[in-house]
């Protein structure tokens, strides 16, 4: 399987906090300033408009049409650009569905979101969920997706041209001196300015709270009294936010690869950095047991040293790739982290590292390109643009200035000797964002909601397991299902135990027993 296909199937759910490179932190990673504690128990975005003001949106009837993918229909959903001004400008959101296949009584619509933020839910539905979710689930539900505002086909945020994005992804994120710090800072500023120039109207209105409100309009338009939903990674934060806003309308919610909405930016980023170190440790243990491991056949610690030495070498002398872009440290790190999402990518990573250490970097570059959704023609999907736009709006920036990143770097290095420094500096991007944050870190309890199923993987690289534990504990009706294994998210990734528990919940409404563990 080629790297582009592998990453788009195994990590399509870029799920949650997955995107933490080149300043793009997933989920709500780019959160509060260092040291900021838990805020109020409600989101800090615009107050809810009156039901009367939204009547025209809740009462709309979308015109479903064929959309070029066999079996799927598409439509457009209208929503206010600004919920504080529901009579003002509108956004148009792309929606797709595939009807319940039967047999059995239809339960309703099952909305899916792959995470990111920035992953196209419509692409995820048409390319995976609508055809590969367990047949009993697809038989009883209309499978539905909406690209969140700012994402995919829904008023997509745009920031940089392809060549500009190439430059951005290659910037040195482990600065060694003042000049390199200035260059990195300037890169983040250019990115933010590009977003403001190309998407200034929508940029202040792509928050998770606003997307959750859009989801409730869609629920009503679909004719469902309750929202049934499967969200992966960042999609868990979106689902939890919906439950917080509309607890009485919660149906069957699966939150897989959970975010912890109560954490500050510093803790979120550092926790995720430790998660990637955990994933690398598992990869390294597997690799050194093989005779051809490119990181040696000694200990896991020695493998980590070998990878760090490789990164330093690419910083000093990028590896040729056979094209104009050489494989420098930033792209090499991205390629390695991309393969941490799914243990199925480990053989490909071994091959990529073997070739790159040998002086040919095209395979590792391809992994990085798949992560960034860079197309063969040099263009980029809007994933990274939307990722930053949502993150920087949802929560205040991690640092007030580069000195904050410099002070935080030692704690990141402790969390991950392999990835720490680069991930500490990556959290600087929201410092220069043109649209002020509207959200704050806070606990989500969703009092009065029906049972909600939270799924956590013990060695998840992007959304550490303790986040799932925390979210399940916060939610007044949360139940935690644990998968003891590797990779990002658990549902549909090969565990019959996990899949059976989730399917039973979706079909019967009964969550697994508290404390259930699968392997």
Coordinates of C-alpha atoms in Angstrom, one line a residue:
X1 CA 0.0 0.0 0.0
X2 CA 1.5 3.4 -0.9
X3 CA 2.1 5.9 1.9
X4 CA -0.6 8.4 0.7
X5 CA -3.3 5.6 0.9
X6 CA -2.0 4.2 4.1
X7 CA -2.0 7.5 6.0
X8 CA -5.4 8.5 4.7
X9 CA -7.0 5.2 5.8
X10 CA -5.2 4.6 9.1
X11 CA -5.1 8.2 10.2
X12 CA -7.9 9.8 8.3
X13 CA -9.3 10.5 11.6
X14 CA -6.3 12.6 12.0
X15 CA -8.3 12.3 14.6
X16 CA -7.9 14.6 17.2
X17 CA -4.8 16.1 18.5
X18 CA -3.1 14.5 15.7
X19 CA -1.7 17.5 13.9
X20 CA 0.9 19.0 16.0
X21 CA 3.7 19.7 13.5
X22 CA 4.6 22.9 11.7
X23 CA 2.6 24.7 14.3
X24 CA -0.6 22.8 13.6
X25 CA -1.8 21.3 16.8
X26 CA -4.9 19.1 16.7
X27 CA -7.9 19.1 18.9
X28 CA -7.6 21.9 21.5
X29 CA -3.9 21.6 21.9
X30 CA -3.2 25.2 21.2
X31 CA -5.0 26.1 24.3
X32 CA -4.3 28.3 27.3
X33 CA -1.2 30.2 28.3
X34 CA 1.2 28.2 30.4
X35 CA -0.1 27.9 33.9
X36 CA -3.7 28.7 33.1
X37 CA -6.0 26.5 35.1
X38 CA -9.5 25.2 34.5
X39 CA -12.0 27.8 33.5
X40 CA -15.8 27.8 33.8
X41 CA -17.8 24.8 32.9
X42 CA -19.4 26.4 29.9
X43 CA -17.8 27.4 26.6
X44 CA -16.8 31.0 26.2
X45 CA -18.1 31.5 22.7
X46 CA -21.2 33.6 21.7
X47 CA -24.3 33.1 23.7
X48 CA -27.1 30.9 22.3
X49 CA -29.5 32.7 20.1
X50 CA -33.2 32.3 20.7
X51 CA -35.0 29.4 19.1
X52 CA -37.2 31.9 17.2
X53 CA -34.2 33.5 15.6
X54 CA -33.0 30.2 14.3
X55 CA -36.4 28.9 13.1
X56 CA -35.6 29.4 9.4
X57 CA -32.5 27.2 9.8
X58 CA -34.1 24.4 11.8
X59 CA -37.0 24.3 9.4
X60 CA -35.0 24.2 6.1
X61 CA -35.4 21.2 3.8
X62 CA -32.3 20.3 2.0
X63 CA -32.5 19.2 -1.7
X64 CA -30.7 15.8 -1.8
X65 CA -29.0 15.0 -5.1
X66 CA -26.7 12.4 -6.6
X67 CA -23.1 13.5 -6.1
X68 CA -20.9 11.3 -8.2
X69 CA -20.2 8.6 -5.6
X70 CA -22.4 5.6 -6.1
X71 CA -25.0 5.1 -3.3
X72 CA -24.4 8.5 -1.7
X73 CA -26.5 11.7 -1.8
X74 CA -25.3 15.2 -1.2
X75 CA -27.0 18.4 0.0
X76 CA -26.2 21.9 1.3
X77 CA -27.1 23.0 4.9
X78 CA -27.4 26.7 5.7
X79 CA -26.3 28.1 9.1
X80 CA -25.6 31.6 10.5
X81 CA -22.0 32.8 10.0
X82 CA -22.3 34.3 13.4
X83 CA -24.8 32.8 15.9
X84 CA -24.9 36.1 17.8
X85 CA -26.3 37.6 14.6
X86 CA -28.6 34.9 13.1
X87 CA -30.1 37.4 10.7
X88 CA -26.8 38.2 9.2
X89 CA -24.6 36.4 6.6
X90 CA -24.8 32.7 6.2
X91 CA -22.4 29.8 5.7
X92 CA -23.2 26.8 3.4
X93 CA -22.1 23.4 4.7
X94 CA -21.6 20.3 2.6
X95 CA -23.6 17.3 3.8
X96 CA -23.6 13.7 2.5
X97 CA -25.5 10.6 3.4
X98 CA -26.1 7.0 2.5
X99 CA -29.4 5.5 3.4
X100 CA -29.8 2.6 5.9
X101 CA -29.5 -0.6 4.0
X102 CA -31.7 -2.8 6.2
X103 CA -33.0 -5.2 7.3
X104 CA -34.3 -4.1 10.6
X105 CA -36.0 -1.0 11.8
X106 CA -34.1 2.2 11.1
X107 CA -32.8 3.8 14.3
X108 CA -32.1 7.2 12.8
X109 CA -29.1 9.0 11.3
X110 CA -25.5 8.3 12.5
X111 CA -23.3 11.4 12.1
X112 CA -19.6 10.7 11.8
X113 CA -16.6 12.9 12.2
X114 CA -12.9 11.8 11.6
X115 CA -11.2 14.5 13.6
X116 CA -8.4 16.8 12.8
X117 CA -9.7 19.4 13.2
X118 CA -9.7 19.8 9.5
X119 CA -10.5 16.3 8.3
X120 CA -13.2 16.2 5.7
X121 CA -16.2 14.3 7.2
X122 CA -17.8 13.9 3.8
X123 CA -14.6 12.3 2.4
X124 CA -14.4 10.0 5.4
X125 CA -18.1 9.0 5.0
X126 CA -17.8 8.3 1.3
X127 CA -14.4 6.7 1.4
X128 CA -14.7 4.6 4.6
X129 CA -17.5 4.9 7.1
X130 CA -20.4 4.7 4.7
X131 CA -19.1 1.5 3.1
X132 CA -16.8 -0.1 5.8
X133 CA -18.6 0.4 9.1
X134 CA -20.0 -2.8 10.4
X135 CA -22.9 -4.0 8.2
X136 CA -25.4 -4.2 11.2
X137 CA -24.7 -0.6 12.0
X138 CA -25.1 0.6 8.3
X139 CA -28.3 -1.5 8.1
X140 CA -30.0 0.4 10.9
X141 CA -28.7 3.9 10.4
X142 CA -28.6 6.5 7.6
X143 CA -24.8 7.2 7.6
X144 CA -24.4 11.0 7.5
X145 CA -21.5 13.5 7.5
X146 CA -21.2 17.3 7.3
X147 CA -17.9 19.0 6.6
X148 CA -17.5 21.4 9.6
X149 CA -17.4 25.1 8.7
X150 CA -14.0 26.0 7.4
X151 CA -13.3 22.4 6.3
X152 CA -13.3 20.6 3.0
X153 CA -16.3 21.8 1.0
X154 CA -17.8 24.0 3.8
X155 CA -16.5 27.5 3.3
X156 CA -12.9 26.1 3.4
X157 CA -10.2 28.2 5.1
X158 CA -7.3 29.0 2.8
X159 CA -4.0 30.3 3.9
X160 CA -1.0 29.6 1.7
X161 CA -0.2 28.6 -1.9
X162 CA 1.4 25.3 -2.6
X163 CA 4.9 26.7 -2.9
X164 CA 4.4 28.8 0.2
X165 CA 3.2 25.7 2.1
X166 CA 6.2 23.8 1.0
X167 CA 8.4 26.5 2.5
X168 CA 6.3 26.5 5.7
X169 CA 6.6 22.7 6.2
X170 CA 10.3 22.8 5.8
X171 CA 11.1 25.5 8.4
X172 CA 13.4 24.5 11.1
X173 CA 11.4 23.8 14.3
X174 CA 14.3 23.1 16.5
X175 CA 16.0 26.5 16.4
X176 CA 19.6 26.7 17.5
X177 CA 20.1 30.4 17.7
X178 CA 18.3 33.8 17.6
X179 CA 18.3 33.9 13.8
X180 CA 16.5 30.5 13.6
X181 CA 14.0 31.6 16.2
X182 CA 13.3 34.7 14.2
X183 CA 12.8 32.6 11.1
X184 CA 10.4 30.3 12.7
X185 CA 8.5 33.1 14.3
X186 CA 8.3 34.9 10.9
X187 CA 7.0 31.6 9.3
X188 CA 4.1 31.5 11.8
X189 CA 3.3 35.1 11.2
X190 CA 3.2 34.6 7.4
X191 CA 0.9 31.7 7.9
X192 CA -1.5 33.7 10.0
X193 CA -1.4 36.6 7.7
X194 CA -2.2 34.4 4.7
X195 CA -5.2 33.0 6.5
X196 CA -6.5 36.5 7.3
X197 CA -5.9 37.7 3.8
X198 CA -7.7 34.7 2.1
X199 CA -10.3 33.8 4.7
X200 CA -10.8 36.8 6.9
X201 CA -14.6 36.7 6.9
X202 CA -15.0 33.1 8.1
X203 CA -11.9 32.9 10.2
X204 CA -13.5 34.2 13.5
X205 CA -16.4 31.8 13.1
X206 CA -15.0 28.2 12.8
X207 CA -15.0 27.4 16.5
X208 CA -16.0 24.0 17.8
X209 CA -19.0 25.5 19.6
X210 CA -20.3 26.9 16.3
X211 CA -19.8 23.6 14.6
X212 CA -21.7 21.8 17.4
X213 CA -24.6 24.2 16.9
X214 CA -24.5 23.5 13.2
X215 CA -24.7 19.8 14.1
X216 CA -27.9 20.4 16.0
X217 CA -29.5 22.2 13.0
X218 CA -28.5 19.1 10.9
X219 CA -30.1 16.8 13.5
X220 CA -33.4 18.6 13.2
X221 CA -33.2 18.9 9.4
X222 CA -32.7 15.1 9.2
X223 CA -35.8 14.6 11.3
X224 CA -34.1 13.1 14.4
X225 CA -35.1 13.9 17.9
X226 CA -31.7 12.8 19.2
X227 CA -28.2 13.0 17.8
X228 CA -26.4 9.7 17.2
X229 CA -22.7 10.3 16.6
X230 CA -19.3 8.6 16.2
X231 CA -16.4 11.1 16.6
X232 CA -12.7 10.2 16.5
X233 CA -9.9 12.2 18.1
X234 CA -10.8 15.9 17.8
X235 CA -14.2 14.6 16.9
X236 CA -14.6 13.6 20.5
X237 CA -14.1 17.2 21.6
X238 CA -16.8 18.2 19.0
X239 CA -19.1 15.5 20.3
X240 CA -18.5 16.4 24.0
X241 CA -19.2 20.0 23.1
X242 CA -22.5 19.1 21.5
X243 CA -23.4 17.1 24.6
X244 CA -22.6 20.1 26.8
X245 CA -24.7 22.5 24.7
X246 CA -27.6 20.1 24.1
X247 CA -27.6 17.4 26.8
X248 CA -31.3 16.6 26.3
X249 CA -30.7 15.9 22.6
X250 CA -27.9 13.4 23.1
X251 CA -28.7 9.9 21.6
X252 CA -25.9 7.4 21.2
X253 CA -22.5 9.2 21.2
X254 CA -19.2 7.3 20.7
X255 CA -16.1 9.3 21.5
X256 CA -13.1 7.4 20.3
X257 CA -9.5 8.5 21.0
X258 CA -10.7 11.1 23.5
X259 CA -9.6 14.7 24.1
X260 CA -9.5 16.2 27.6
X261 CA -11.2 19.6 27.3
X262 CA -10.1 20.6 30.9
X263 CA -6.4 20.8 30.2
X264 CA -4.3 23.9 29.6
X265 CA -2.3 24.3 26.4
X266 CA 0.9 23.4 28.1
X267 CA -0.4 20.2 29.6
X268 CA -2.2 19.2 26.4
X269 CA 0.9 19.7 24.2
X270 CA 3.2 18.0 26.7
X271 CA 0.9 15.1 27.2
X272 CA 0.7 14.6 23.5
X273 CA 4.4 14.8 23.1
X274 CA 4.7 12.0 25.8
X275 CA 2.1 10.0 23.8
X276 CA 4.3 10.1 20.7
X277 CA 7.3 9.0 22.8
X278 CA 5.2 6.1 24.0
X279 CA 4.3 5.1 20.5
X280 CA 7.9 5.4 19.4
X281 CA 9.0 3.2 22.2
X282 CA 6.6 0.5 21.0
X283 CA 7.8 0.9 17.5
X284 CA 11.5 0.8 18.6
X285 CA 10.9 -2.3 20.7
X286 CA 9.5 -4.0 17.6
X287 CA 12.2 -2.7 15.3
X288 CA 15.3 -3.7 17.3
X289 CA 14.1 -7.3 17.5
X290 CA 14.5 -7.5 13.7
X291 CA 17.9 -8.1 12.0
X292 CA 17.4 -5.2 9.5
X293 CA 16.2 -2.5 11.9
X294 CA 17.7 0.8 10.6
X295 CA 18.0 2.1 14.2
X296 CA 20.2 -0.9 15.3
X297 CA 19.5 -4.1 17.1
X298 CA 20.4 -3.0 20.6
X299 CA 18.1 -1.4 23.2
X300 CA 15.1 0.9 22.7
X301 CA 17.1 3.7 24.3
X302 CA 19.9 3.2 21.7
X303 CA 17.3 3.2 18.9
X304 CA 16.1 6.6 20.2
X305 CA 19.6 7.9 20.2
X306 CA 20.0 6.7 16.6
X307 CA 16.8 8.5 15.5
X308 CA 17.9 11.7 17.2
X309 CA 21.3 11.5 15.5
X310 CA 19.5 11.0 12.2
X311 CA 17.3 14.1 12.8
X312 CA 20.4 16.2 13.7
X313 CA 22.1 15.0 10.5
X314 CA 19.2 16.1 8.4
X315 CA 19.2 19.4 10.1
X316 CA 22.8 19.9 9.1
X317 CA 22.6 18.3 5.7
X318 CA 19.1 17.5 4.2
X319 CA 18.8 14.1 2.4
X320 CA 18.1 14.2 -1.4
X321 CA 14.7 13.0 -2.5
X322 CA 14.9 13.1 -6.3
X323 CA 12.9 16.3 -6.4
X324 CA 13.3 20.0 -5.6
X325 CA 12.5 19.4 -1.9
X326 CA 15.2 17.8 0.2
X327 CA 14.3 15.9 3.4
X328 CA 15.3 18.2 6.2
X329 CA 14.7 17.7 9.9
X330 CA 11.2 19.1 10.0
X331 CA 9.9 16.9 7.1
X332 CA 11.8 13.8 8.5
X333 CA 10.2 14.3 11.9
X334 CA 6.8 14.7 10.3
X335 CA 7.2 11.5 8.3
X336 CA 8.2 9.5 11.4
X337 CA 5.3 10.9 13.5
X338 CA 2.9 10.2 10.7
X339 CA 3.7 6.4 11.0
X340 CA 3.1 6.5 14.7
X341 CA -0.7 6.6 14.2
X342 CA -1.0 3.0 13.2
X343 CA 1.2 0.0 13.9
X344 CA 0.4 -1.2 10.4
X345 CA 2.7 1.6 9.1
X346 CA 5.7 0.4 11.0
X347 CA 7.1 -1.8 8.2
X348 CA 6.9 1.2 5.9
X349 CA 8.6 3.4 8.4
X350 CA 11.5 0.9 8.7
X351 CA 11.9 0.9 5.0
X352 CA 11.7 4.7 4.8
X353 CA 14.3 5.1 7.6
X354 CA 16.6 2.6 6.0
X355 CA 16.5 4.4 2.7
X356 CA 16.8 7.9 4.3
X357 CA 19.7 6.9 6.5
X358 CA 21.3 5.5 3.4
X359 CA 20.9 8.8 1.6
X360 CA 17.6 8.6 -0.3
X361 CA 14.7 10.4 1.4
X362 CA 11.7 10.0 -1.0
X363 CA 9.8 7.4 1.0
X364 CA 10.0 9.3 4.3
X365 CA 9.1 12.5 2.4
X366 CA 6.0 10.6 1.0
X367 CA 4.9 9.8 4.5
X368 CA 5.2 13.5 5.5
X369 CA 3.3 14.6 2.4
X370 CA 0.5 12.2 3.1
X371 CA 0.3 13.6 6.6
X372 CA 0.0 17.2 5.3
X373 CA -2.3 16.1 2.5
X374 CA 0.0 17.4 -0.2
X375 CA -1.0 16.3 -3.7
X376 CA 1.4 15.1 -6.4
X377 CA 0.9 18.4 -8.3
X378 CA 2.2 20.3 -5.2
X379 CA -1.1 21.6 -4.0
X380 CA -2.4 21.0 -0.5
X381 CA -5.9 20.1 0.8
X382 CA -7.2 22.6 3.4
X383 CA -6.6 20.3 6.3
X384 CA -3.7 22.2 7.8
X385 CA -5.3 25.6 7.3
X386 CA -8.6 24.5 9.0
X387 CA -6.6 22.7 11.7
X388 CA -4.9 25.9 12.8
X389 CA -8.0 28.0 12.4
X390 CA -10.1 25.9 14.6
X391 CA -7.4 25.3 17.3
X392 CA -6.5 29.0 17.5
X393 CA -10.1 30.0 17.9
X394 CA -11.1 27.3 20.4
X395 CA -8.5 28.2 23.1
X396 CA -6.0 30.9 23.8
X397 CA -2.4 30.4 22.6
X398 CA 0.1 28.3 24.4
X399 CA 2.7 31.0 24.7
X400 CA 2.7 34.8 24.6
X401 CA 6.1 35.0 22.8
X402 CA 9.0 32.8 21.7
X403 CA 10.5 33.0 25.2
X404 CA 7.5 30.9 26.4
X405 CA 8.5 28.1 24.0
X406 CA 12.1 28.4 25.1
X407 CA 11.2 28.0 28.8
X408 CA 8.9 25.1 28.0
X409 CA 11.3 23.1 25.8
X410 CA 13.1 21.3 28.7
X411 CA 9.9 19.8 30.0
X412 CA 8.9 18.7 26.5
X413 CA 12.4 17.1 26.1
X414 CA 11.8 15.2 29.4
X415 CA 8.4 14.0 28.0
X416 CA 10.0 12.9 24.8
X417 CA 13.8 12.9 24.2
X418 CA 13.1 12.1 20.5
X419 CA 10.4 14.7 19.6
X420 CA 10.2 17.1 22.5
X421 CA 12.0 20.3 21.3
X422 CA 10.2 20.4 17.9
X423 CA 6.8 19.9 19.5
X424 CA 7.4 22.6 22.1
X425 CA 8.2 25.1 19.4
X426 CA 5.2 23.9 17.2
X427 CA 2.8 25.3 19.8
X428 CA 3.9 28.8 19.1
X429 CA 1.7 29.2 16.0
X430 CA -1.5 30.5 17.7
X431 CA 0.5 33.3 19.3
X432 CA 0.2 35.4 16.2
X433 CA -3.4 34.4 15.1
X434 CA -5.5 37.3 13.8
X435 CA -8.8 36.1 15.2
X436 CA -9.0 36.2 19.1
X437 CA -9.8 32.9 20.8
X438 CA -13.4 32.5 21.9
X439 CA -13.1 29.3 24.0
X440 CA -11.4 28.4 27.3
X441 CA -10.3 25.0 28.8
X442 CA -13.0 23.7 31.0
X443 CA -14.5 20.4 32.3
X444 CA -17.5 19.1 30.4
X445 CA -20.1 17.2 32.4
X446 CA -23.1 17.3 30.1
X447 CA -25.5 16.8 33.0
X448 CA -28.7 15.1 31.9
X449 CA -27.3 13.5 28.8
X450 CA -28.0 9.9 27.9
X451 CA -25.1 7.4 28.4
X452 CA -22.0 8.4 26.4
X453 CA -19.4 5.8 25.4
X454 CA -15.7 7.0 25.6
X455 CA -13.1 4.8 24.0
X456 CA -9.4 5.0 24.9
X457 CA -6.3 3.2 23.6
X458 CA -3.5 2.6 26.1
X459 CA -0.7 3.5 23.8
X460 CA -2.4 6.0 21.6
X461 CA 0.2 8.5 20.3
X462 CA -2.0 11.5 19.6
X463 CA -4.7 11.3 22.3
X464 CA -3.0 9.8 25.4
X465 CA -5.1 7.2 27.2
X466 CA -5.3 9.3 30.4
X467 CA -7.3 11.9 28.3
X468 CA -10.0 9.2 27.7
X469 CA -10.0 8.4 31.4
X470 CA -10.5 12.0 32.3
X471 CA -13.3 12.7 29.8
X472 CA -15.2 9.6 30.9
X473 CA -14.8 10.8 34.5
X474 CA -16.0 14.4 33.6
X475 CA -19.1 13.3 31.7
X476 CA -21.9 12.7 34.1
X477 CA -23.1 9.8 32.0
X478 CA -19.7 8.7 30.6
X479 CA -18.6 5.1 30.3
X480 CA -15.0 4.2 29.5
X481 CA -14.1 1.3 27.1
X482 CA -10.3 0.5 27.1
X483 CA -8.3 -1.0 24.3
X484 CA -5.0 -2.3 25.4
X485 CA -2.9 -1.7 22.3
X486 CA -1.1 0.6 19.9
X487 CA -2.3 3.1 17.4
X488 CA -4.7 6.1 17.3
X489 CA -8.4 5.3 18.1
X490 CA -9.8 1.8 18.4
X491 CA -13.1 1.3 16.7
X492 CA -12.9 -0.5 13.4
X493 CA -9.1 -1.2 13.8
X494 CA -9.2 -5.0 14.3
X495 CA -10.4 -5.6 17.8
X496 CA -13.5 -7.7 17.8
X497 CA -13.9 -7.0 21.5
X498 CA -14.0 -3.2 20.9
X499 CA -16.2 -3.4 17.8
X500 CA -18.7 -5.7 19.5
X501 CA -19.0 -3.3 22.4
X502 CA -19.4 -0.3 20.3
X503 CA -21.8 -2.0 17.9
X504 CA -24.0 -3.2 20.8
X505 CA -24.1 0.4 22.2
X506 CA -25.0 1.9 18.8
X507 CA -27.7 -0.8 18.0
X508 CA -29.2 -1.3 21.5
X509 CA -28.2 1.8 23.4
X510 CA -26.5 -0.2 26.1
X511 CA -22.9 0.8 26.9
X512 CA -20.4 -1.9 28.1
X513 CA -19.9 -2.6 31.8
X514 CA -17.8 0.0 33.5
X515 CA -14.1 -0.9 33.4
X516 CA -14.4 -3.2 30.4
X517 CA -11.0 -3.7 28.7
X518 CA -10.2 -5.2 25.3
X519 CA -6.9 -6.3 23.8

